[in-house]
XYZ file of N, CA and C in Angstrom:
717
model
N 4.008 21.422 -8.076
C 4.565 20.076 -8.151
C 3.741 19.113 -7.295
N 3.414 17.972 -7.860
C 2.703 16.942 -7.113
C 3.602 16.377 -6.021
N 3.039 16.194 -4.837
C 3.798 15.611 -3.728
C 3.148 14.287 -3.341
N 3.952 13.217 -3.320
C 3.466 11.866 -3.058
C 4.207 11.293 -1.863
N 3.470 10.701 -0.933
C 4.088 9.988 0.191
C 3.794 8.506 0.038
N 4.843 7.680 0.115
C 4.724 6.238 -0.098
C 5.314 5.509 1.096
N 4.561 4.587 1.684
C 5.114 3.740 2.748
C 5.672 2.458 2.131
N 6.630 1.854 2.820
C 7.254 0.640 2.298
C 7.954 0.898 0.977
N 8.676 2.016 0.892
C 9.251 2.455 -0.385
C 10.664 1.961 -0.626
N 11.164 1.066 0.209
C 12.549 0.640 0.087
C 12.763 -0.495 -0.908
N 11.669 -1.147 -1.361
C 11.843 -2.269 -2.290
C 10.526 -2.550 -3.011
N 10.574 -3.443 -3.958
C 9.378 -3.940 -4.626
C 8.518 -2.852 -5.241
N 7.224 -2.980 -5.044
C 6.271 -2.045 -5.638
C 6.474 -0.630 -5.107
N 6.749 -0.496 -3.807
C 6.945 0.833 -3.232
C 8.109 1.565 -3.865
N 9.228 0.865 -4.056
C 10.398 1.475 -4.695
C 10.093 1.818 -6.150
N 9.401 0.914 -6.840
C 9.040 1.172 -8.241
C 8.107 2.376 -8.356
N 7.188 2.531 -7.419
C 6.307 3.704 -7.413
C 7.116 4.984 -7.177
N 8.060 4.925 -6.259
C 8.903 6.099 -5.998
C 9.672 6.496 -7.253
N 10.204 5.504 -7.954
C 10.923 5.783 -9.195
C 9.991 6.364 -10.248
N 8.811 5.778 -10.371
C 7.851 6.207 -11.387
C 7.414 7.656 -11.146
N 7.061 7.960 -9.922
C 6.596 9.310 -9.617
C 7.717 10.342 -9.748
N 8.895 10.016 -9.267
C 9.992 10.985 -9.354
C 10.400 11.211 -10.804
N 10.356 10.169 -11.627
C 10.673 10.317 -13.047
C 9.657 11.216 -13.745
N 8.432 11.228 -13.223
C 7.388 12.071 -13.783
C 7.386 13.488 -13.236
N 8.352 13.806 -12.384
C 8.476 15.169 -11.892
C 7.877 15.434 -10.524
N 7.331 14.401 -9.883
C 6.724 14.579 -8.571
C 7.788 14.622 -7.472
N 7.443 15.283 -6.386
C 8.249 15.213 -5.170
C 7.789 13.998 -4.383
N 8.723 13.161 -3.966
C 8.388 11.906 -3.300
C 8.938 11.891 -1.889
N 8.063 11.611 -0.933
C 8.473 11.326 0.439
C 8.399 9.819 0.593
N 9.560 9.186 0.655
C 9.662 7.731 0.669
C 9.898 7.253 2.097
N 8.959 6.482 2.610
C 9.044 6.017 3.998
C 9.435 4.553 4.047
N 10.317 4.218 4.977
C 10.681 2.815 5.190
C 11.179 2.651 6.620
N 11.248 1.392 7.046
C 11.572 1.119 8.451
C 13.045 1.331 8.765
N 13.937 0.980 7.821
C 15.381 1.071 8.074
C 16.080 1.804 6.929
N 16.039 3.132 6.933
C 16.655 3.880 5.834
C 18.142 3.581 5.642
N 18.847 3.283 6.708
C 20.293 3.081 6.600
C 20.650 1.865 5.756
N 19.738 0.903 5.640
C 20.013 -0.307 4.853
C 19.233 -0.329 3.537
N 18.520 0.735 3.236
C 17.710 0.792 2.012
C 18.577 1.286 0.859
N 19.479 0.436 0.393
C 20.492 0.857 -0.565
C 19.902 1.360 -1.879
N 18.952 0.610 -2.434
C 18.370 1.017 -3.722
C 17.616 2.335 -3.591
N 16.900 2.495 -2.494
C 16.170 3.744 -2.266
C 17.137 4.906 -2.083
N 18.210 4.683 -1.345
C 19.193 5.745 -1.140
C 19.876 6.137 -2.445
N 20.053 5.180 -3.347
C 20.606 5.488 -4.673
C 19.633 6.379 -5.458
N 18.332 6.093 -5.323
C 17.330 6.925 -5.982
C 17.360 8.340 -5.428
N 17.472 8.459 -4.127
C 17.560 9.783 -3.495
C 18.757 10.550 -4.042
N 19.901 9.878 -4.125
C 21.126 10.538 -4.563
C 21.050 11.011 -6.008
N 20.282 10.296 -6.826
C 20.197 10.633 -8.250
C 18.995 11.494 -8.602
N 18.184 11.842 -7.595
C 16.915 12.508 -7.869
C 16.994 14.031 -7.903
N 18.125 14.579 -7.556
C 18.243 16.031 -7.548
C 17.354 16.703 -6.520
N 17.116 16.024 -5.412
C 16.309 16.591 -4.347
C 14.828 16.280 -4.442
N 14.410 15.541 -5.462
C 12.984 15.224 -5.612
C 12.507 14.144 -4.655
N 13.433 13.309 -4.175
C 13.072 12.202 -3.289
C 13.785 12.366 -1.962
N 13.037 12.234 -0.880
C 13.662 12.202 0.432
C 13.070 11.057 1.237
N 13.852 10.575 2.178
C 13.468 9.402 2.963
C 13.148 9.817 4.387
N 12.066 9.248 4.917
C 11.720 9.422 6.323
C 11.523 8.041 6.936
N 12.125 7.825 8.079
C 11.987 6.545 8.772
C 10.552 6.372 9.266
N 9.996 5.177 9.017
C 8.640 4.885 9.477
C 8.481 3.391 9.697
N 8.133 3.023 10.921
C 7.717 1.662 11.243
C 6.204 1.711 11.397
N 5.474 1.189 10.431
C 4.018 1.341 10.428
C 3.357 0.603 11.587
N 4.081 -0.322 12.220
C 3.526 -1.069 13.352
C 3.681 -0.336 14.674
N 4.288 0.837 14.639
C 4.625 1.577 15.863
C 3.898 2.919 15.869
N 2.988 3.106 16.822
C 2.236 4.362 16.915
C 3.159 5.572 17.062
N 4.228 5.413 17.832
C 5.162 6.516 18.044
C 5.862 6.894 16.741
N 6.140 5.917 15.911
C 6.789 6.176 14.633
C 5.849 6.920 13.684
N 4.570 6.569 13.718
C 3.583 7.286 12.904
C 3.483 8.740 13.363
N 3.486 8.947 14.674
C 3.450 10.304 15.217
C 4.706 11.079 14.824
N 5.850 10.404 14.799
C 7.108 11.039 14.403
C 7.067 11.452 12.932
N 6.457 10.607 12.094
C 6.291 10.958 10.683
C 5.487 12.245 10.546
N 4.399 12.333 11.289
C 3.564 13.531 11.236
C 4.362 14.766 11.656
N 5.162 14.645 12.690
C 5.975 15.779 13.136
C 6.990 16.167 12.066
N 7.541 15.167 11.388
C 8.575 15.425 10.384
C 8.041 16.195 9.188
N 6.792 15.933 8.799
C 6.257 16.622 7.627
C 5.406 17.836 8.000
N 5.036 17.947 9.277
C 4.305 19.128 9.729
C 3.020 19.341 8.954
N 2.848 20.553 8.425
C 1.638 20.918 7.684
C 1.819 20.795 6.174
N 2.857 20.125 5.746
C 3.155 20.012 4.324
C 1.989 19.372 3.565
N 1.511 20.000 2.492
C 0.428 19.379 1.719
C 0.885 18.069 1.064
N 0.004 17.087 1.050
C 0.254 15.832 0.354
C -0.852 15.631 -0.664
N -0.471 15.428 -1.907
C -1.460 15.208 -2.961
C -1.904 13.752 -3.019
N -0.946 12.833 -2.888
C -1.240 11.407 -2.971
C -0.539 10.689 -1.818
N -1.297 9.997 -0.997
C -0.757 9.182 0.100
C -0.976 7.719 -0.262
N 0.110 6.967 -0.412
C 0.027 5.568 -0.826
C 0.465 4.668 0.321
N -0.485 3.947 0.899
C -0.190 2.955 1.926
C 0.168 1.643 1.228
N 1.467 1.399 1.120
C 1.971 0.230 0.403
C 2.607 -0.807 1.320
N 3.148 -0.387 2.461
C 3.860 -1.307 3.354
C 2.950 -2.442 3.799
N 3.494 -3.659 3.805
C 2.701 -4.803 4.241
C 3.562 -6.044 4.382
N 2.981 -7.064 5.009
C 3.654 -8.358 5.156
C 2.680 -9.452 4.734
N 3.220 -10.652 4.443
C 2.348 -11.732 3.956
C 1.911 -12.717 5.033
N 2.325 -12.490 6.283
C 1.842 -13.333 7.370
C 2.601 -14.621 7.583
N 3.569 -14.906 6.738
C 4.382 -16.103 6.893
C 5.735 -15.684 7.477
N 6.595 -16.615 7.917
C 6.590 -18.052 7.650
C 5.829 -18.914 8.662
N 5.343 -18.338 9.754
C 4.645 -19.168 10.731
C 3.270 -19.567 10.213
N 2.733 -20.641 10.774
C 1.518 -21.241 10.246
C 0.320 -20.302 10.295
N -0.365 -20.174 9.159
C -1.618 -19.420 9.072
C -2.529 -20.215 8.132
N -2.992 -21.353 8.599
C -3.737 -22.270 7.735
C -4.961 -22.800 8.461
N -5.719 -23.646 7.780
C -6.897 -24.267 8.383
C -6.513 -25.200 9.523
N -5.289 -25.693 9.492
C -4.842 -26.652 10.508
C -4.247 -25.972 11.734
N -3.645 -24.797 11.557
C -2.986 -24.154 12.688
C -2.847 -22.659 12.424
N -3.149 -21.877 13.441
C -2.990 -20.425 13.372
C -1.979 -19.975 14.419
N -0.964 -19.239 13.980
C -0.043 -18.605 14.916
C -0.674 -17.277 15.331
N -1.100 -17.193 16.582
C -1.887 -16.048 17.041
C -1.096 -14.750 16.953
N 0.144 -14.752 17.418
C 0.944 -13.524 17.381
C 1.171 -13.074 15.940
N 1.435 -14.045 15.056
C 1.639 -13.714 13.652
C 0.393 -13.138 13.011
N -0.766 -13.709 13.358
C -2.040 -13.200 12.845
C -2.237 -11.741 13.268
N -2.034 -11.456 14.553
C -2.267 -10.109 15.058
C -1.274 -9.107 14.458
N -0.024 -9.538 14.278
C 0.965 -8.660 13.652
C 0.588 -8.362 12.209
N 0.119 -9.364 11.501
C -0.296 -9.181 10.109
C -1.471 -8.214 10.022
N -2.436 -8.362 10.912
C -3.577 -7.453 10.930
C -3.139 -6.031 11.289
N -2.232 -5.916 12.237
C -1.758 -4.591 12.672
C -1.084 -3.843 11.539
N -0.224 -4.531 10.797
C 0.544 -3.884 9.741
C -0.293 -3.663 8.488
N -1.040 -4.681 8.078
C -1.741 -4.607 6.792
C -3.064 -3.871 6.839
N -3.779 -3.974 7.968
C -5.141 -3.424 8.023
C -5.257 -2.173 8.883
N -4.678 -2.203 10.076
C -4.830 -1.075 11.001
C -3.912 0.086 10.662
N -2.643 -0.209 10.375
C -1.672 0.858 10.136
C -2.091 1.815 9.018
N -2.597 1.335 7.880
C -3.011 2.283 6.838
C -4.099 3.253 7.295
N -5.014 2.792 8.135
C -6.059 3.671 8.644
C -5.447 4.695 9.607
N -4.556 4.251 10.487
C -3.924 5.174 11.434
C -3.075 6.218 10.718
N -2.370 5.795 9.680
C -1.548 6.732 8.913
C -2.441 7.737 8.194
N -3.538 7.243 7.620
C -4.485 8.140 6.950
C -5.041 9.167 7.932
N -5.378 8.735 9.130
C -5.895 9.660 10.138
C -4.835 10.683 10.545
N -3.594 10.207 10.721
C -2.517 11.107 11.138
C -2.225 12.178 10.084
N -2.388 11.818 8.801
C -2.022 12.723 7.711
C -3.240 13.306 6.994
N -4.394 13.184 7.610
C -5.627 13.678 6.983
C -5.541 15.169 6.666
N -5.052 15.965 7.603
C -4.955 17.403 7.369
C -3.988 17.711 6.227
N -2.927 16.907 6.093
C -1.985 17.102 4.986
C -2.661 16.814 3.650
N -3.480 15.768 3.616
C -4.241 15.466 2.404
C -5.199 16.599 2.061
N -5.851 17.146 3.077
C -6.802 18.223 2.839
C -6.117 19.465 2.294
N -4.842 19.647 2.603
C -4.089 20.784 2.077
C -3.582 20.522 0.654
N -3.607 19.267 0.229
C -3.136 18.933 -1.111
C -4.161 19.283 -2.172
N -3.723 19.326 -3.421
C -4.626 19.666 -4.515
C -5.407 18.465 -5.023
N -4.871 17.242 -4.836
C -5.541 16.045 -5.352
C -6.326 15.285 -4.281
N -5.824 15.295 -3.075
C -6.516 14.657 -1.934
C -6.801 13.185 -2.198
N -5.774 12.444 -2.608
C -5.953 11.037 -2.952
C -5.273 10.131 -1.927
N -6.058 9.250 -1.347
C -5.594 8.257 -0.380
C -5.675 6.891 -1.047
N -4.543 6.180 -1.116
C -4.479 4.923 -1.853
C -3.978 3.810 -0.945
N -4.602 2.642 -1.062
C -4.146 1.446 -0.351
C -3.811 0.378 -1.374
N -2.617 -0.191 -1.262
C -2.230 -1.308 -2.116
C -2.729 -2.586 -1.450
N -3.711 -3.203 -2.068
C -4.373 -4.367 -1.498
C -3.916 -5.644 -2.214
N -4.781 -6.636 -2.287
C -4.459 -7.929 -2.896
C -5.739 -8.576 -3.388
N -5.620 -9.397 -4.418
C -6.801 -10.157 -4.835
C -7.206 -11.171 -3.773
N -6.278 -11.495 -2.858
C -6.625 -12.377 -1.742
C -7.640 -11.722 -0.802
N -7.816 -10.410 -0.916
C -8.825 -9.725 -0.097
C -10.237 -10.082 -0.530
N -10.389 -10.604 -1.727
C -11.710 -10.926 -2.260
C -12.268 -12.182 -1.610
N -13.303 -12.010 -0.801
C -13.954 -13.153 -0.149
C -14.684 -14.010 -1.180
N -15.110 -13.399 -2.271
C -15.885 -14.126 -3.274
C -15.066 -14.892 -4.281
N -13.731 -14.854 -4.175
C -12.883 -15.547 -5.134
C -12.417 -16.885 -4.574
N -12.459 -17.916 -5.387
C -12.023 -19.257 -4.990
C -10.558 -19.438 -5.362
N -9.714 -19.657 -4.356
C -8.294 -19.810 -4.621
C -7.839 -21.266 -4.628
N -8.769 -22.198 -4.740
C -8.416 -23.591 -4.915
C -7.532 -24.133 -3.822
N -6.323 -24.560 -4.194
C -5.434 -25.247 -3.260
C -4.572 -24.298 -2.436
N -4.749 -22.998 -2.605
C -3.951 -22.043 -1.833
C -4.491 -21.988 -0.405
N -3.755 -22.628 0.532
C -4.286 -22.848 1.871
C -3.527 -22.117 2.967
N -2.464 -21.435 2.613
C -1.518 -21.037 3.651
C -1.645 -19.610 4.142
N -2.624 -18.835 3.668
C -2.582 -17.408 3.961
C -3.857 -16.886 4.619
N -4.315 -17.553 5.633
C -5.517 -17.102 6.324
C -5.359 -15.698 6.897
N -4.244 -15.440 7.563
C -4.024 -14.129 8.187
C -3.902 -13.041 7.131
N -3.173 -13.331 6.063
C -2.988 -12.347 5.000
C -4.318 -12.004 4.338
N -5.105 -13.024 4.018
C -6.408 -12.794 3.400
C -7.301 -11.936 4.307
N -7.345 -12.309 5.576
C -8.186 -11.571 6.523
C -7.729 -10.128 6.642
N -6.423 -9.911 6.671
C -5.901 -8.555 6.846
C -6.204 -7.683 5.641
N -6.099 -8.239 4.452
C -6.362 -7.446 3.253
C -7.862 -7.182 3.076
N -8.701 -8.128 3.481
C -10.141 -7.876 3.464
C -10.492 -6.765 4.453
N -9.848 -6.790 5.622
C -10.073 -5.734 6.620
C -9.553 -4.385 6.120
N -8.414 -4.394 5.436
C -7.891 -3.169 4.841
C -8.915 -2.573 3.878
N -9.445 -3.412 2.993
C -10.432 -2.928 2.022
C -11.645 -2.317 2.722
N -12.098 -2.985 3.770
C -13.271 -2.502 4.493
C -12.991 -1.158 5.142
N -11.812 -1.020 5.748
C -11.442 0.244 6.370
C -11.346 1.370 5.362
N -10.736 1.093 4.213
C -10.603 2.119 3.182
C -11.961 2.486 2.586
N -12.827 1.486 2.451
C -14.183 1.743 1.958
C -14.923 2.691 2.912
N -14.709 2.481 4.214
C -15.325 3.351 5.198
C -14.816 4.782 5.102
N -13.501 4.947 4.906
C -12.938 6.287 4.775
C -13.433 6.958 3.496
N -13.594 6.173 2.432
C -14.122 6.743 1.186
C -15.501 7.339 1.409
N -16.290 6.670 2.218
C -17.646 7.162 2.521
C -17.596 8.345 3.471
N -16.851 8.216 4.561
C -16.918 9.205 5.632
C -16.136 10.478 5.329
N -15.158 10.403 4.430
C -14.369 11.590 4.088
C -14.736 12.171 2.732
N -15.756 11.626 2.097
C -16.141 12.099 0.764
C -16.511 13.573 0.783
N -17.192 14.006 1.837
C -17.636 15.403 1.893
C -16.470 16.374 1.994
N -15.286 15.856 2.368
C -14.087 16.694 2.433
C -13.302 16.667 1.125
N -13.794 15.905 0.148
C -13.125 15.834 -1.142
C -11.998 14.830 -1.216
N -11.833 13.983 -0.183
C -10.784 12.963 -0.213
C -11.259 11.769 -1.036
N -10.436 11.361 -1.990
C -10.722 10.220 -2.851
C -9.891 9.035 -2.403
N -10.489 7.852 -2.372
C -9.813 6.658 -1.862
C -9.718 5.601 -2.959
N -8.493 5.179 -3.242
C -8.253 4.114 -4.202
C -7.841 2.836 -3.493
N -8.496 1.730 -3.810
C -8.161 0.417 -3.263
C -7.714 -0.421 -4.441
N -6.411 -0.690 -4.550
C -5.847 -1.223 -5.782
C -5.066 -2.520 -5.573
N -5.351 -3.492 -6.422
C -4.576 -4.739 -6.487
C -3.478 -4.542 -7.524
N -2.210 -4.704 -7.144
C -1.108 -4.383 -8.054
C -0.769 -5.467 -9.064
N -1.489 -6.600 -9.017
C -1.137 -7.736 -9.859
C -0.237 -8.705 -9.121
N 0.039 -9.830 -9.771
C 0.961 -10.823 -9.212
C 2.362 -10.385 -9.610
N 3.040 -9.723 -8.692
C 4.266 -9.003 -9.018
C 5.494 -9.803 -8.591
N 6.521 -9.730 -9.418
C 7.768 -10.434 -9.122
C 8.571 -9.642 -8.086
N 8.216 -9.861 -6.817
C 8.873 -9.210 -5.684
C 9.121 -10.259 -4.612
N 9.750 -9.835 -3.499
C 9.920 -10.743 -2.365
C 8.563 -11.208 -1.851
N 7.564 -10.319 -1.848
C 6.227 -10.678 -1.398
C 5.599 -11.709 -2.337
N 5.819 -11.540 -3.632
C 5.265 -12.487 -4.600
C 5.875 -13.869 -4.491
N 7.122 -13.948 -4.032
C 7.764 -15.225 -3.788
C 8.320 -15.882 -5.039
N 8.819 -17.102 -4.865
C 9.455 -17.832 -5.950
C 8.488 -18.174 -7.071
N 7.225 -18.468 -6.729
C 6.245 -18.816 -7.758
C 5.999 -17.656 -8.701
N 5.951 -16.452 -8.168
C 5.771 -15.274 -9.025
C 6.978 -15.086 -9.930
N 8.166 -15.300 -9.395
C 9.383 -15.120 -10.182
C 9.440 -16.084 -11.357
N 8.839 -17.265 -11.193
C 8.914 -18.293 -12.231
C 7.716 -18.313 -13.164
N 6.679 -17.561 -12.844
C 5.436 -17.649 -13.612
C 5.378 -16.639 -14.758
N 4.974 -17.094 -15.954
C 4.785 -16.150 -17.066
C 3.575 -15.246 -16.870
N 2.713 -15.558 -15.886
C 1.533 -14.747 -15.600
C 1.844 -13.564 -14.687
N 3.026 -13.559 -14.090
C 3.389 -12.469 -13.184
C 3.906 -11.276 -13.980
N 3.979 -10.123 -13.307
C 4.455 -8.902 -13.948
C 5.581 -8.298 -13.123
N 6.332 -7.408 -13.748
C 7.428 -6.754 -13.035
C 6.889 -5.652 -12.131
N 7.675 -5.291 -11.146
C 7.286 -4.190 -10.258
C 7.177 -2.892 -11.041
N 8.020 -2.729 -12.046
C 7.998 -1.508 -12.847
C 6.697 -1.396 -13.644
N 6.270 -2.514 -14.244
C 5.015 -2.486 -15.006
C 3.827 -2.245 -14.072
N 3.839 -2.908 -12.924
C 2.777 -2.712 -11.941
C 2.702 -1.249 -11.519
N 3.847 -0.650 -11.216
C 3.872 0.741 -10.765
C 3.357 1.685 -11.843
N 3.722 1.427 -13.091
C 3.241 2.263 -14.194
C 1.721 2.220 -14.273
N 1.158 1.007 -14.177
C -0.298 0.861 -14.234
C -0.971 1.484 -13.019
N -0.376 1.305 -11.851
C -0.959 1.861 -10.637
C -0.997 3.382 -10.688
N 0.056 4.001 -11.172
C 0.056 5.467 -11.256
C -1.036 5.950 -12.212
N -1.310 5.181 -13.240
C -2.402 5.543 -14.160
C -3.752 5.435 -13.467
N -3.934 4.367 -12.689
C -5.200 4.209 -11.964
C -5.378 5.331 -10.935
N -4.287 5.704 -10.288
C -4.357 6.776 -9.293
C -4.690 8.099 -9.974
N -4.096 8.342 -11.141
C -4.392 9.569 -11.881
C -5.861 9.629 -12.286
N -6.460 8.467 -12.557
C -7.859 8.400 -12.991
C -8.846 8.462 -11.830
N -8.357 8.325 -10.598
C -9.241 8.247 -9.438
C -10.140 9.476 -9.348
N -11.443 9.228 -9.228
C -12.444 10.287 -9.235
C -13.546 9.927 -8.244
N -14.438 10.858 -7.933
C -15.511 10.547 -6.986
C -16.298 9.286 -7.336
N -16.507 9.016 -8.618
C -17.294 7.850 -9.021
C -16.580 6.539 -8.723
N -15.248 6.553 -8.673
C -14.485 5.323 -8.424
C -13.902 5.271 -7.023
N -14.105 6.308 -6.217
C -13.578 6.322 -4.857
C -14.218 5.213 -4.034
N -13.382 4.398 -3.395
C -13.876 3.280 -2.593
C -14.095 2.006 -3.366
N -13.874 2.018 -4.678
C -14.017 0.801 -5.481
C -12.766 -0.052 -5.335
N -12.912 -1.366 -5.531
C -11.805 -2.320 -5.455
C -11.429 -2.686 -6.887
N -10.273 -2.193 -7.341
C -9.869 -2.333 -8.734
C -8.507 -3.005 -8.843
N -8.272 -3.675 -9.985
C -6.938 -4.194 -10.221
C -6.115 -3.170 -11.001
N -4.859 -3.516 -11.259
C -3.945 -2.551 -11.862
C -4.347 -2.166 -13.289
N -5.211 -2.956 -13.923
C -5.715 -2.626 -15.247
C -7.030 -1.844 -15.193
N -7.537 -1.599 -13.999
C -8.766 -0.849 -13.850
C -10.010 -1.695 -13.821
N -9.856 -3.016 -13.773
C -11.001 -3.920 -13.706
C -11.525 -4.017 -12.279
N -12.850 -4.036 -12.125
C -13.457 -4.158 -10.802
C -13.299 -5.574 -10.278
N -12.896 -5.689 -9.008
C -12.714 -6.993 -8.373
C -13.879 -7.306 -7.448
N -14.139 -8.583 -7.270
C -15.206 -9.061 -6.411
C -14.848 -8.796 -4.947
N -15.815 -8.303 -4.180
C -15.585 -8.093 -2.752
C -15.559 -9.420 -2.017
């Protein structure tokens, strides 16, 4: 049985991925910061027949990452999906004003935590049959893309670009161990992160559709595509 660990699995894309994988027969370790209030995730656990279990994880806390490692021990992990993230708002992150604490928190959660989690669970990945490390990124990570009037997300853009760079480094440095790294943009998804504009736009997609496409991209992940920056349809994105 495939075993998948997902961070930020209590809502949005993370919850949709947990549903998608468990429906396909995989065992899912669903991580979130506050399991007691994760009602939708707990409903999935209750209906999964033991395929889904929840482990508390605050990705911004080193002690919590260490606790996650202790909780799973030497358990093999086939697919590790770093999905948890924040958008850097509501405090100012623009050309006119930067909230320093908010910037550092955004970088800690979006860019550093996925690398620390990957390092903590590296041995578990090596014991897995697929050895796939995945980061859910953003098209805002693309330095070469012009976003026109979108001015409010300096910290978020920087954090996702740093995430991509870190994952690219792991793809290179862990290749000899057989670890494959996927860097994936999930699309403009109708979630809390996507905001009101995503909810109202015909160009946005549902979390369920995004998760379905992402699982396909993860299944296709191979040495030739390890470390590439791809969207949910498999198209290469500009760095």
